[in-house]
Structure formats: structure tokens, C-alpha cells
PDB file of C-alpha atoms in Angstrom:
ATOM      1  CA  MET A   1       0.061  -0.004   0.214  1.00  0.00           C
ATOM      2  CA  THR A   2       1.155   3.506  -1.163  1.00  0.00           C
ATOM      3  CA  GLY A   3      -0.822   6.268   0.922  1.00  0.00           C
ATOM      4  CA  ASP A   4      -4.299   5.435   0.446  1.00  0.00           C
ATOM      5  CA  THR A   5      -3.797   3.069  -2.657  1.00  0.00           C
ATOM      6  CA  LEU A   6      -4.453  -0.456  -2.173  1.00  0.00           C
ATOM      7  CA  GLU A   7      -2.265  -2.972  -4.067  1.00  0.00           C
ATOM      8  CA  TYR A   8      -4.574  -5.812  -3.221  1.00  0.00           C
ATOM      9  CA  GLY A   9      -7.710  -6.158  -1.354  1.00  0.00           C
ATOM     10  CA  ILE A  10     -10.939  -4.266  -1.091  1.00  0.00           C
ATOM     11  CA  ALA A  11     -10.961  -1.081   0.885  1.00  0.00           C
ATOM     12  CA  ALA A  12     -13.523  -0.499   3.441  1.00  0.00           C
ATOM     13  CA  PRO A  13     -16.401   1.567   1.847  1.00  0.00           C
ATOM     14  CA  GLY A  14     -16.567   4.445   4.334  1.00  0.00           C
ATOM     15  CA  TYR A  15     -14.606   5.085   7.458  1.00  0.00           C
ATOM     16  CA  ARG A  16     -11.173   3.132   7.121  1.00  0.00           C
ATOM     17  CA  LEU A  17      -9.024   2.270  10.022  1.00  0.00           C
ATOM     18  CA  PRO A  18      -5.386   3.978   9.551  1.00  0.00           C
ATOM     19  CA  PRO A  19      -2.575   2.248   8.298  1.00  0.00           C
ATOM     20  CA  ALA A  20      -0.711   2.322  11.500  1.00  0.00           C
ATOM     21  CA  THR A  21      -3.350   0.293  13.345  1.00  0.00           C
ATOM     22  CA  ARG A  22      -2.089  -2.667  15.183  1.00  0.00           C
ATOM     23  CA  VAL A  23      -3.242  -5.502  17.562  1.00  0.00           C
ATOM     24  CA  GLY A  24      -2.619  -4.662  20.958  1.00  0.00           C
ATOM     25  CA  ARG A  25      -3.432  -6.629  24.346  1.00  0.00           C
ATOM     26  CA  VAL A  26      -5.254  -9.934  24.617  1.00  0.00           C
ATOM     27  CA  LYS A  27      -7.190 -10.644  27.762  1.00  0.00           C
ATOM     28  CA  LEU A  28      -8.075 -14.572  28.556  1.00  0.00           C
ATOM     29  CA  GLN A  29     -10.146 -16.328  31.094  1.00  0.00           C
ATOM     30  CA  VAL A  30      -8.542 -19.236  32.353  1.00  0.00           C
ATOM     31  CA  SER A  31      -9.634 -21.952  34.845  1.00  0.00           C
ATOM     32  CA  ASP A  32      -6.288 -22.392  36.926  1.00  0.00           C
ATOM     33  CA  LEU A  33      -3.869 -19.269  37.098  1.00  0.00           C
ATOM     34  CA  ASP A  34      -0.880 -21.285  38.201  1.00  0.00           C
ATOM     35  CA  ARG A  35      -1.296 -24.065  35.708  1.00  0.00           C
ATOM     36  CA  SER A  36      -1.568 -21.277  32.890  1.00  0.00           C
ATOM     37  CA  LEU A  37       1.270 -19.475  34.001  1.00  0.00           C
ATOM     38  CA  ALA A  38       3.456 -22.637  33.947  1.00  0.00           C
ATOM     39  CA  TYR A  39       2.565 -22.951  30.287  1.00  0.00           C
ATOM     40  CA  TYR A  40       2.753 -19.400  29.153  1.00  0.00           C
ATOM     41  CA  ARG A  41       5.958 -18.907  31.195  1.00  0.00           C
ATOM     42  CA  GLY A  42       7.691 -22.378  30.576  1.00  0.00           C
ATOM     43  CA  VAL A  43       6.538 -23.339  27.311  1.00  0.00           C
ATOM     44  CA  LEU A  44       5.955 -19.967  25.540  1.00  0.00           C
ATOM     45  CA  GLY A  45       8.659 -18.057  27.587  1.00  0.00           C
ATOM     46  CA  PHE A  46       6.614 -14.835  28.576  1.00  0.00           C
ATOM     47  CA  ARG A  47       7.675 -12.665  31.538  1.00  0.00           C
ATOM     48  CA  VAL A  48       5.340 -11.859  34.354  1.00  0.00           C
ATOM     49  CA  LEU A  49       4.873  -8.217  34.616  1.00  0.00           C
ATOM     50  CA  GLY A  50       2.841  -7.918  37.497  1.00  0.00           C
ATOM     51  CA  GLU A  51      -0.455  -9.219  39.372  1.00  0.00           C
ATOM     52  CA  VAL A  52      -3.936  -7.490  39.017  1.00  0.00           C
ATOM     53  CA  GLY A  53      -7.475  -8.269  40.260  1.00  0.00           C
ATOM     54  CA  GLY A  54      -7.068 -12.069  40.380  1.00  0.00           C
ATOM     55  CA  GLY A  55      -4.858 -12.443  37.299  1.00  0.00           C
ATOM     56  CA  VAL A  56      -1.360 -11.375  35.850  1.00  0.00           C
ATOM     57  CA  HIS A  57      -0.035  -9.529  32.890  1.00  0.00           C
ATOM     58  CA  LEU A  58       2.379 -10.966  30.573  1.00  0.00           C
ATOM     59  CA  GLY A  59       4.899  -9.719  28.398  1.00  0.00           C
ATOM     60  CA  ALA A  60       8.293 -10.246  26.290  1.00  0.00           C
ATOM     61  CA  LEU A  61      11.501  -9.759  27.799  1.00  0.00           C
ATOM     62  CA  ASP A  62      12.639  -6.515  26.496  1.00  0.00           C
ATOM     63  CA  ARG A  63       9.723  -4.068  27.512  1.00  0.00           C
ATOM     64  CA  ASP A  64       6.896  -3.544  30.176  1.00  0.00           C
ATOM     65  CA  ASP A  65       4.288  -3.529  27.453  1.00  0.00           C
ATOM     66  CA  VAL A  66       1.280  -5.921  28.182  1.00  0.00           C
ATOM     67  CA  LEU A  67       0.596  -8.385  25.749  1.00  0.00           C
ATOM     68  CA  LEU A  68      -1.381 -10.993  27.364  1.00  0.00           C
ATOM     69  CA  ALA A  69      -3.542 -10.678  30.521  1.00  0.00           C
ATOM     70  CA  LEU A  70      -4.658 -13.803  32.313  1.00  0.00           C
ATOM     71  CA  ARG A  71      -7.656 -13.645  34.581  1.00  0.00           C
ATOM     72  CA  GLU A  72      -8.678 -16.708  36.687  1.00  0.00           C
ATOM     73  CA  GLN A  73     -11.983 -17.981  37.053  1.00  0.00           C
ATOM     74  CA  LYS A  74     -12.187 -21.312  38.855  1.00  0.00           C
ATOM     75  CA  GLY A  75     -14.266 -24.014  37.323  1.00  0.00           C
ATOM     76  CA  VAL A  76     -14.838 -22.595  34.012  1.00  0.00           C
ATOM     77  CA  ARG A  77     -14.881 -25.168  31.147  1.00  0.00           C
ATOM     78  CA  PRO A  78     -12.130 -26.046  28.517  1.00  0.00           C
ATOM     79  CA  VAL A  79     -12.793 -25.145  24.884  1.00  0.00           C
ATOM     80  CA  PRO A  80     -14.320 -28.024  23.313  1.00  0.00           C
ATOM     81  CA  ARG A  81     -12.724 -29.762  20.397  1.00  0.00           C
ATOM     82  CA  ARG A  82     -15.166 -28.254  18.088  1.00  0.00           C
ATOM     83  CA  GLY A  83     -14.690 -24.820  19.517  1.00  0.00           C
ATOM     84  CA  LEU A  84     -16.849 -22.035  20.449  1.00  0.00           C
ATOM     85  CA  LEU A  85     -17.900 -18.873  18.780  1.00  0.00           C
ATOM     86  CA  GLY A  86     -15.141 -16.270  19.810  1.00  0.00           C
ATOM     87  CA  LEU A  87     -11.410 -17.034  19.880  1.00  0.00           C
ATOM     88  CA  TYR A  88     -10.157 -19.345  17.217  1.00  0.00           C
ATOM     89  CA  HIS A  89      -6.499 -18.094  18.217  1.00  0.00           C
ATOM     90  CA  PHE A  90      -4.406 -15.204  19.135  1.00  0.00           C
ATOM     91  CA  ALA A  91      -1.392 -15.204  17.165  1.00  0.00           C
ATOM     92  CA  ILE A  92       1.950 -14.183  18.843  1.00  0.00           C
ATOM     93  CA  LEU A  93       4.475 -12.468  16.134  1.00  0.00           C
ATOM     94  CA  LEU A  94       8.017 -13.192  16.373  1.00  0.00           C
ATOM     95  CA  PRO A  95      10.586 -10.619  15.121  1.00  0.00           C
ATOM     96  CA  ASP A  96      12.476 -12.948  12.636  1.00  0.00           C
ATOM     97  CA  ARG A  97      12.591 -16.504  11.430  1.00  0.00           C
ATOM     98  CA  ALA A  98      15.646 -17.441  13.600  1.00  0.00           C
ATOM     99  CA  ALA A  99      13.384 -16.819  16.761  1.00  0.00           C
ATOM    100  CA  LEU A 100      10.809 -19.110  15.162  1.00  0.00           C
ATOM    101  CA  GLY A 101      13.390 -21.517  14.627  1.00  0.00           C
ATOM    102  CA  ARG A 102      14.784 -21.350  18.221  1.00  0.00           C
ATOM    103  CA  PHE A 103      11.231 -21.699  19.419  1.00  0.00           C
ATOM    104  CA  LEU A 104      10.645 -24.778  17.387  1.00  0.00           C
ATOM    105  CA  ILE A 105      13.583 -26.513  18.842  1.00  0.00           C
ATOM    106  CA  HIS A 106      12.557 -25.389  22.193  1.00  0.00           C
ATOM    107  CA  LEU A 107       9.288 -27.040  21.748  1.00  0.00           C
ATOM    108  CA  ALA A 108      11.142 -30.311  20.450  1.00  0.00           C
ATOM    109  CA  HIS A 109      12.929 -30.291  23.546  1.00  0.00           C
ATOM    110  CA  LEU A 110      10.151 -30.216  25.677  1.00  0.00           C
ATOM    111  CA  GLY A 111       8.383 -32.987  23.710  1.00  0.00           C
ATOM    112  CA  VAL A 112       5.736 -30.461  22.652  1.00  0.00           C
ATOM    113  CA  GLN A 113       4.231 -31.228  18.846  1.00  0.00           C
ATOM    114  CA  PRO A 114       2.775 -28.159  17.553  1.00  0.00           C
ATOM    115  CA  GLY A 115       0.558 -27.995  14.096  1.00  0.00           C
ATOM    116  CA  MET A 116       2.796 -26.212  11.488  1.00  0.00           C
ATOM    117  CA  SER A 117       1.834 -24.465   8.330  1.00  0.00           C
ATOM    118  CA  ASP A 118       3.457 -22.160   5.838  1.00  0.00           C
ATOM    119  CA  HIS A 119       1.041 -19.557   4.602  1.00  0.00           C
ATOM    120  CA  PHE A 120       3.233 -17.957   1.878  1.00  0.00           C
ATOM    121  CA  VAL A 121       3.338 -14.725   3.936  1.00  0.00           C
ATOM    122  CA  SER A 122       4.296 -16.262   6.855  1.00  0.00           C
ATOM    123  CA  GLU A 123       5.447 -19.438   8.518  1.00  0.00           C
ATOM    124  CA  ALA A 124       3.457 -20.615  11.726  1.00  0.00           C
ATOM    125  CA  LEU A 125       3.122 -22.872  14.663  1.00  0.00           C
ATOM    126  CA  TYR A 126       0.076 -23.791  16.471  1.00  0.00           C
ATOM    127  CA  LEU A 127      -0.573 -24.310  20.061  1.00  0.00           C
ATOM    128  CA  GLN A 128      -3.499 -25.186  22.816  1.00  0.00           C
ATOM    129  CA  ASP A 129      -2.955 -23.794  26.159  1.00  0.00           C
ATOM    130  CA  PRO A 130      -4.245 -25.995  29.229  1.00  0.00           C
ATOM    131  CA  ASP A 131      -7.588 -24.499  28.629  1.00  0.00           C
ATOM    132  CA  ASN A 132      -7.593 -25.399  24.808  1.00  0.00           C
ATOM    133  CA  LEU A 133      -7.389 -21.945  23.949  1.00  0.00           C
ATOM    134  CA  GLY A 134      -5.741 -21.679  20.694  1.00  0.00           C
ATOM    135  CA  ILE A 135      -2.486 -19.996  19.938  1.00  0.00           C
ATOM    136  CA  GLU A 136      -0.255 -19.206  16.910  1.00  0.00           C
ATOM    137  CA  VAL A 137       3.188 -18.250  16.907  1.00  0.00           C
ATOM    138  CA  TYR A 138       4.750 -17.045  13.698  1.00  0.00           C
ATOM    139  CA  ALA A 139       7.111 -15.224  11.708  1.00  0.00           C
ATOM    140  CA  ASP A 140       6.536 -13.098   8.710  1.00  0.00           C
ATOM    141  CA  ARG A 141       8.185 -13.321   5.346  1.00  0.00           C
ATOM    142  CA  PRO A 142       9.434 -10.143   3.899  1.00  0.00           C
ATOM    143  CA  ARG A 143       6.641  -8.027   2.601  1.00  0.00           C
ATOM    144  CA  GLY A 144       8.469  -7.607  -0.770  1.00  0.00           C
ATOM    145  CA  SER A 145       8.033 -11.283  -1.146  1.00  0.00           C
ATOM    146  CA  TRP A 146       4.098 -11.240  -0.663  1.00  0.00           C
ATOM    147  CA  ARG A 147       2.060 -12.090  -4.097  1.00  0.00           C
ATOM    148  CA  HIS A 148      -1.448 -11.174  -4.976  1.00  0.00           C
ATOM    149  CA  GLU A 149      -3.500 -12.773  -7.434  1.00  0.00           C
ATOM    150  CA  ASN A 150      -6.838 -11.420  -8.725  1.00  0.00           C
ATOM    151  CA  GLY A 151      -7.038  -8.584  -6.239  1.00  0.00           C
ATOM    152  CA  GLN A 152      -6.271 -10.863  -3.266  1.00  0.00           C
ATOM    153  CA  LEU A 153      -3.100 -11.475  -1.116  1.00  0.00           C
ATOM    154  CA  ALA A 154      -2.136 -15.143  -2.119  1.00  0.00           C
ATOM    155  CA  MET A 155      -2.335 -17.023   1.180  1.00  0.00           C
ATOM    156  CA  ALA A 156      -2.657 -20.612   1.735  1.00  0.00           C
ATOM    157  CA  SER A 157      -1.954 -23.425   4.392  1.00  0.00           C
ATOM    158  CA  ILE A 158       0.691 -25.849   3.031  1.00  0.00           C
ATOM    159  CA  PRO A 159       3.528 -28.333   4.802  1.00  0.00           C
ATOM    160  CA  LEU A 160       6.262 -26.333   6.650  1.00  0.00           C
ATOM    161  CA  ASP A 161       9.532 -26.759   5.771  1.00  0.00           C
ATOM    162  CA  VAL A 162      10.598 -27.714   9.422  1.00  0.00           C
ATOM    163  CA  GLU A 163      14.254 -28.428   8.637  1.00  0.00           C
ATOM    164  CA  SER A 164      14.778 -24.915   7.167  1.00  0.00           C
ATOM    165  CA  VAL A 165      13.138 -23.166   9.715  1.00  0.00           C
ATOM    166  CA  ALA A 166      14.801 -25.153  12.633  1.00  0.00           C
ATOM    167  CA  ALA A 167      18.249 -24.378  10.843  1.00  0.00           C
ATOM    168  CA  ALA A 168      17.206 -20.597  10.894  1.00  0.00           C
ATOM    169  CA  GLY A 169      17.907 -20.800  14.803  1.00  0.00           C
ATOM    170  CA  GLY A 170      21.321 -21.240  14.279  1.00  0.00           C
ATOM    171  CA  GLY A 171      21.873 -23.395  17.088  1.00  0.00           C
ATOM    172  CA  GLN A 172      21.205 -20.641  19.556  1.00  0.00           C
ATOM    173  CA  PRO A 173      18.913 -21.671  22.729  1.00  0.00           C
ATOM    174  CA  TRP A 174      15.528 -20.054  23.058  1.00  0.00           C
ATOM    175  CA  ARG A 175      15.703 -17.737  26.154  1.00  0.00           C
ATOM    176  CA  GLY A 176      12.021 -16.685  26.003  1.00  0.00           C
ATOM    177  CA  MET A 177       9.879 -14.299  23.933  1.00  0.00           C
ATOM    178  CA  PRO A 178      12.486 -11.839  22.242  1.00  0.00           C
ATOM    179  CA  ALA A 179      12.784  -8.124  21.871  1.00  0.00           C
ATOM    180  CA  GLY A 180      10.137  -6.838  19.250  1.00  0.00           C
ATOM    181  CA  THR A 181       7.776  -9.698  20.033  1.00  0.00           C
ATOM    182  CA  THR A 182       4.165  -8.410  19.599  1.00  0.00           C
ATOM    183  CA  ILE A 183       0.551  -9.894  19.000  1.00  0.00           C
ATOM    184  CA  GLY A 184       0.265  -9.851  15.230  1.00  0.00           C
ATOM    185  CA  HIS A 185      -3.272 -10.722  14.697  1.00  0.00           C
ATOM    186  CA  MET A 186      -6.496 -12.441  15.981  1.00  0.00           C
ATOM    187  CA  HIS A 187      -8.424 -15.280  14.479  1.00  0.00           C
ATOM    188  CA  LEU A 188     -11.986 -15.565  15.584  1.00  0.00           C
ATOM    189  CA  HIS A 189     -14.952 -18.147  15.050  1.00  0.00           C
ATOM    190  CA  VAL A 190     -17.923 -16.419  13.724  1.00  0.00           C
ATOM    191  CA  GLY A 191     -21.441 -17.446  12.973  1.00  0.00           C
ATOM    192  CA  ASP A 192     -21.833 -15.827   9.441  1.00  0.00           C
ATOM    193  CA  ILE A 193     -19.249 -14.242   6.985  1.00  0.00           C
ATOM    194  CA  GLU A 194     -21.639 -11.845   5.945  1.00  0.00           C
ATOM    195  CA  ARG A 195     -22.328 -10.453   9.048  1.00  0.00           C
ATOM    196  CA  ALA A 196     -18.629 -10.530  10.172  1.00  0.00           C
ATOM    197  CA  GLU A 197     -17.953  -8.586   7.035  1.00  0.00           C
ATOM    198  CA  ALA A 198     -20.858  -5.933   7.875  1.00  0.00           C
ATOM    199  CA  PHE A 199     -19.396  -5.500  11.374  1.00  0.00           C
ATOM    200  CA  TYR A 200     -15.527  -5.618  10.776  1.00  0.00           C
ATOM    201  CA  HIS A 201     -15.154  -4.304   7.274  1.00  0.00           C
ATOM    202  CA  ARG A 202     -18.128  -2.082   6.780  1.00  0.00           C
ATOM    203  CA  ALA A 203     -18.621  -0.522  10.091  1.00  0.00           C
ATOM    204  CA  LEU A 204     -15.070  -1.037  11.876  1.00  0.00           C
ATOM    205  CA  GLY A 205     -13.028  -0.038   8.740  1.00  0.00           C
ATOM    206  CA  LEU A 206     -10.748  -3.040   8.039  1.00  0.00           C
ATOM    207  CA  ASP A 207     -10.007  -3.479   4.490  1.00  0.00           C
ATOM    208  CA  LYS A 208     -10.775  -7.161   2.937  1.00  0.00           C
ATOM    209  CA  VAL A 209      -7.563  -8.852   2.076  1.00  0.00           C
ATOM    210  CA  VAL A 210      -8.443 -12.561   1.331  1.00  0.00           C
ATOM    211  CA  TRP A 211     -12.177 -13.533   0.778  1.00  0.00           C
ATOM    212  CA  SER A 212     -11.789 -16.786  -1.397  1.00  0.00           C
ATOM    213  CA  TYR A 213     -10.343 -19.001   1.457  1.00  0.00           C
ATOM    214  CA  PRO A 214     -12.821 -21.605   2.195  1.00  0.00           C
ATOM    215  CA  GLY A 215     -15.147 -20.471   5.011  1.00  0.00           C
ATOM    216  CA  ALA A 216     -13.053 -17.617   6.071  1.00  0.00           C
ATOM    217  CA  LEU A 217     -12.375 -13.909   5.472  1.00  0.00           C
ATOM    218  CA  PHE A 218      -8.975 -12.001   6.140  1.00  0.00           C
ATOM    219  CA  LEU A 219      -9.109  -8.286   7.145  1.00  0.00           C
ATOM    220  CA  SER A 220      -6.179  -5.683   7.773  1.00  0.00           C
ATOM    221  CA  ALA A 221      -5.290  -2.095   7.886  1.00  0.00           C
ATOM    222  CA  GLY A 222      -2.565  -0.777   5.847  1.00  0.00           C
ATOM    223  CA  GLY A 223      -1.895  -3.716   3.743  1.00  0.00           C
ATOM    224  CA  TYR A 224      -0.884  -6.173   6.124  1.00  0.00           C
ATOM    225  CA  HIS A 225      -1.783  -9.880   5.235  1.00  0.00           C
ATOM    226  CA  HIS A 226      -4.321  -9.862   8.251  1.00  0.00           C
ATOM    227  CA  HIS A 227      -4.796  -8.366  11.426  1.00  0.00           C
ATOM    228  CA  LEU A 228      -7.914 -10.435  11.805  1.00  0.00           C
ATOM    229  CA  GLY A 229      -9.344 -13.496  10.614  1.00  0.00           C
ATOM    230  CA  THR A 230     -12.570 -14.567  10.843  1.00  0.00           C
ATOM    231  CA  ASN A 231     -14.159 -18.266   9.968  1.00  0.00           C
ATOM    232  CA  THR A 232     -17.154 -20.239  10.014  1.00  0.00           C
ATOM    233  CA  TRP A 233     -15.527 -23.598  10.985  1.00  0.00           C
ATOM    234  CA  ALA A 234     -17.325 -23.807  14.279  1.00  0.00           C
ATOM    235  CA  ARG A 235     -20.872 -23.198  12.739  1.00  0.00           C
ATOM    236  CA  GLY A 236     -23.710 -24.333  14.868  1.00  0.00           C
ATOM    237  CA  ALA A 237     -21.522 -23.948  18.060  1.00  0.00           C
ATOM    238  CA  PRO A 238     -22.672 -21.471  21.023  1.00  0.00           C
ATOM    239  CA  SER A 239     -20.932 -18.168  21.784  1.00  0.00           C
ATOM    240  CA  ALA A 240     -18.245 -18.528  24.613  1.00  0.00           C
ATOM    241  CA  SER A 241     -19.877 -17.670  27.741  1.00  0.00           C
ATOM    242  CA  ASP A 242     -18.713 -16.785  31.566  1.00  0.00           C
ATOM    243  CA  ALA A 243     -18.846 -20.475  32.410  1.00  0.00           C
ATOM    244  CA  ASP A 244     -16.102 -21.143  29.464  1.00  0.00           C
ATOM    245  CA  ALA A 245     -12.398 -20.505  29.346  1.00  0.00           C
ATOM    246  CA  ARG A 246     -12.489 -17.676  26.629  1.00  0.00           C
ATOM    247  CA  LEU A 247     -11.323 -14.377  25.047  1.00  0.00           C
ATOM    248  CA  LEU A 248     -12.363 -11.802  27.338  1.00  0.00           C
ATOM    249  CA  GLU A 249     -11.031  -8.685  25.263  1.00  0.00           C
ATOM    250  CA  TRP A 250      -8.767  -7.891  22.469  1.00  0.00           C
ATOM    251  CA  GLU A 251      -7.420  -4.365  21.501  1.00  0.00           C
ATOM    252  CA  LEU A 252      -6.604  -2.532  18.228  1.00  0.00           C
ATOM    253  CA  ILE A 253      -4.202   0.364  18.776  1.00  0.00           C
ATOM    254  CA  VAL A 254      -4.807   3.349  16.587  1.00  0.00           C
ATOM    255  CA  PRO A 255      -2.439   6.463  16.144  1.00  0.00           C
ATOM    256  CA  THR A 256      -4.579   9.202  17.979  1.00  0.00           C
ATOM    257  CA  SER A 257      -7.870   9.745  20.171  1.00  0.00           C
ATOM    258  CA  ALA A 258      -9.314  11.250  16.923  1.00  0.00           C
ATOM    259  CA  ASP A 259      -8.970   7.841  15.281  1.00  0.00           C
ATOM    260  CA  VAL A 260     -10.769   6.300  18.418  1.00  0.00           C
ATOM    261  CA  ALA A 261     -13.668   8.633  17.873  1.00  0.00           C
ATOM    262  CA  ALA A 262     -14.052   8.047  14.316  1.00  0.00           C
ATOM    263  CA  ALA A 263     -13.792   4.263  14.548  1.00  0.00           C
ATOM    264  CA  ALA A 264     -16.502   4.612  17.270  1.00  0.00           C
ATOM    265  CA  ASN A 265     -18.529   6.893  15.243  1.00  0.00           C
ATOM    266  CA  SER A 266     -18.679   4.618  12.347  1.00  0.00           C
ATOM    267  CA  LEU A 267     -19.734   1.610  14.494  1.00  0.00           C
ATOM    268  CA  ALA A 268     -22.332   3.494  16.131  1.00  0.00           C
ATOM    269  CA  SER A 269     -23.696   4.932  12.757  1.00  0.00           C
ATOM    270  CA  ALA A 270     -24.134   1.267  11.840  1.00  0.00           C
ATOM    271  CA  SER A 271     -26.182   0.659  15.040  1.00  0.00           C
ATOM    272  CA  HIS A 272     -23.754  -0.901  17.066  1.00  0.00           C
ATOM    273  CA  ASP A 273     -23.742  -0.105  20.947  1.00  0.00           C
ATOM    274  CA  VAL A 274     -20.253   1.636  21.632  1.00  0.00           C
ATOM    275  CA  GLU A 275     -19.207   2.543  25.258  1.00  0.00           C
ATOM    276  CA  ARG A 276     -16.542   5.177  25.673  1.00  0.00           C
ATOM    277  CA  VAL A 277     -14.139   4.538  28.643  1.00  0.00           C
ATOM    278  CA  ASP A 278     -11.362   6.964  29.130  1.00  0.00           C
ATOM    279  CA  GLU A 279      -9.957   7.458  25.897  1.00  0.00           C
ATOM    280  CA  SER A 280     -10.969   3.904  24.514  1.00  0.00           C
ATOM    281  CA  ALA A 281     -14.260   2.791  22.796  1.00  0.00           C
ATOM    282  CA  ILE A 282     -15.479  -0.790  23.627  1.00  0.00           C
ATOM    283  CA  VAL A 283     -17.992  -2.742  21.384  1.00  0.00           C
ATOM    284  CA  ARG A 284     -18.899  -6.328  20.875  1.00  0.00           C
ATOM    285  CA  ASP A 285     -19.268  -7.970  17.479  1.00  0.00           C
ATOM    286  CA  PRO A 286     -22.528 -10.127  16.798  1.00  0.00           C
ATOM    287  CA  TRP A 287     -21.303 -12.834  18.673  1.00  0.00           C
ATOM    288  CA  GLY A 288     -20.472 -11.222  21.870  1.00  0.00           C
ATOM    289  CA  THR A 289     -16.704 -10.962  21.279  1.00  0.00           C
ATOM    290  CA  GLN A 290     -15.284  -7.590  23.042  1.00  0.00           C
ATOM    291  CA  LEU A 291     -13.053  -5.064  21.277  1.00  0.00           C
ATOM    292  CA  ARG A 292     -11.569  -2.270  22.572  1.00  0.00           C
ATOM    293  CA  ILE A 293      -9.984   0.442  20.382  1.00  0.00           C
ATOM    294  CA  LEU A 294      -7.282   2.804  22.067  1.00  0.00           C
ATOM    295  CA  THR A 295      -4.401   4.931  21.416  1.00  0.00           C
ATOM    296  CA  ARG A 296      -1.669   3.087  23.276  1.00  0.00           C
ATOM    297  CA  ASP A 297      -0.507   0.186  24.407  1.00  0.00           C
ATOM    298  CA  VAL A 298      -1.598  -0.907  27.920  1.00  0.00           C
ATOM    299  CA  ARG A 299       1.093  -0.772  30.054  1.00  0.00           C
ATOM    300  CA  TYR A 300       1.459  -2.230  33.888  1.00  0.00           C
ATOM    301  CA  VAL A 301       4.000  -1.531  36.433  1.00  0.00           C
ATOM    302  CA  ALA A 302       4.252  -4.584  38.570  1.00  0.00           C
ATOM    303  CA  CYS A 303       3.125  -4.114  42.119  1.00  0.00           C
ATOM    304  CA  PRO A 304       4.069  -5.956  45.138  1.00  0.00           C
ATOM    305  CA  LYS A 305       2.628  -9.456  45.507  1.00  0.00           C
TER     306      LYS A 305
END
């Protein structure tokens, strides 16, 4: 994308989120905080930033930006095998292929067998946490190598070249989520692609990037391969509830408070209920998944335990 000109995809027809939009904090409800912490620290390599309100904030090794917030709710059900409407997976973007290679070897040493895919634009590993919440850990290919065909970005799911990815780690050990790690995108189970398009594309202002992938729609700002994926692969399942391990909220970070107001106004004009809290706007999609739009990363300073 150069300026407002799309190289591929379909621009949102009215309000468009600014190109610098990115995904912020992901907040999850888990059944056993100690068990989840053992996983998110020991397997994934997050750092605990502090405790707050019956949960913890987690980040990478280099900064105090909150990437994940875990909140415990004893007795909630794990996500069933077929899934629930809401979270399919949240996606942790590593800074480079070398980090992905080191993480892959780390998982092998732990005896963890992830799912694996090459998506052309990225290479990815797939995991489930102790409550069966979906996680992707991935690294992008250089943007200049991305291809587009018939107006869409070329994306697929083909076997990962495991040996090549592992070799990219250079034999260095995995020491935890490295400098530059972010939440790269979200992927949600939805009940209907047309309603998802109406909410996320026409009302929220994300551009459509890929729409021919079976049962899915991928959207982004600024020409990224996707900040959001939606799919109907759990069609017929109920929405995640308070009684389930689930996604409580995810965030989109926009550059200015004017961008927050513009996105909120666009959503409200499409008859969606928008709550303004401090400098953020909070809205739920048609299946109850909560999105917060704000202007900066949520930061948390560790407090005494």
C-alpha cells in the first residue's frame, strides 16, 4: 500500500482504520492461573509483569508492554474440540525467522508437537494452552515477497519446511519471547461471514485482504496480510460464555484519539452499541466478542505481591 492506494484487497467503503493500526493486548479467562502461568512462562517464554485483580499481565523480555492478561475464573470449562464462537486463536508475532527456529527446537526439547503451516506470507506453529485456547506463534516473510492474485493477497496452508525453519535458529537456545515480539493478529470463530464482513469491514473499517479462502475472511489495515481472520469452521457452536475459558477482550491500537472517535462513530452509525471509557471505545461483535479501540499500549507496572 502506498498512501491510500491498495495493491490488493478491497478498501472499507466508508471509514477506514489508519494504516498504522495494530493489535494490542489480549485478555483471556482461564480456569487455573498457576497451571496457565506454568505454560505461558515455561512453554511460550513470557515474562510476568505484575499481578492485578485475580490475574497477571505478561510481556516479552525487553519491554513492559502488556501482551497478554490472564484472569482466573475457577471451574470454567475448557474449550471443546469443535470450538466456540469467539476465539479461534491469538497470534504471537516473533521478530524474525531465527526466533521461530529457536522456538521450534525449544518445543521439540519439551516434547511438544505443534501444528505447522506455511502460509506464503508467514510461517506458523499452532498450539493449545491448558484450557484448549488456541495460539499461533509465527514469523512473517519479507513483505516484498508477498504475492497477490486476482486482487487478493496469496495465502494458503501448505506443509512447513521444518528443517529449514529449525536451521534458521542457528543453534542458539530459546531464552523466552525476544525483543520485538508483538501480538500480530487475531482469528475468530464467527457465525456468519456476511455479518462478520458487515461488522469488521463496513462498520469498523478494516480492508478485506483475502475472501476466497474456504469459510474464512481475512482483514487488515495498511496492507498487512491480516490483523483479523474470521471463519465459520465452528458453525452451529454457541458463543463462549462466562462459564467457559475464553477470550475476554482484544485491542486495536490506533494512532490518535481522533482515530478512536472516528472508529466509534462509524460503528455507532451502523447501529452497534459503543461504550466510551477514558480514551478507549468498547464494542462487541454480533457473537459477543469484545473489542477495545485505543491509542496506546496498555502498560502495567508490577506491584508488590
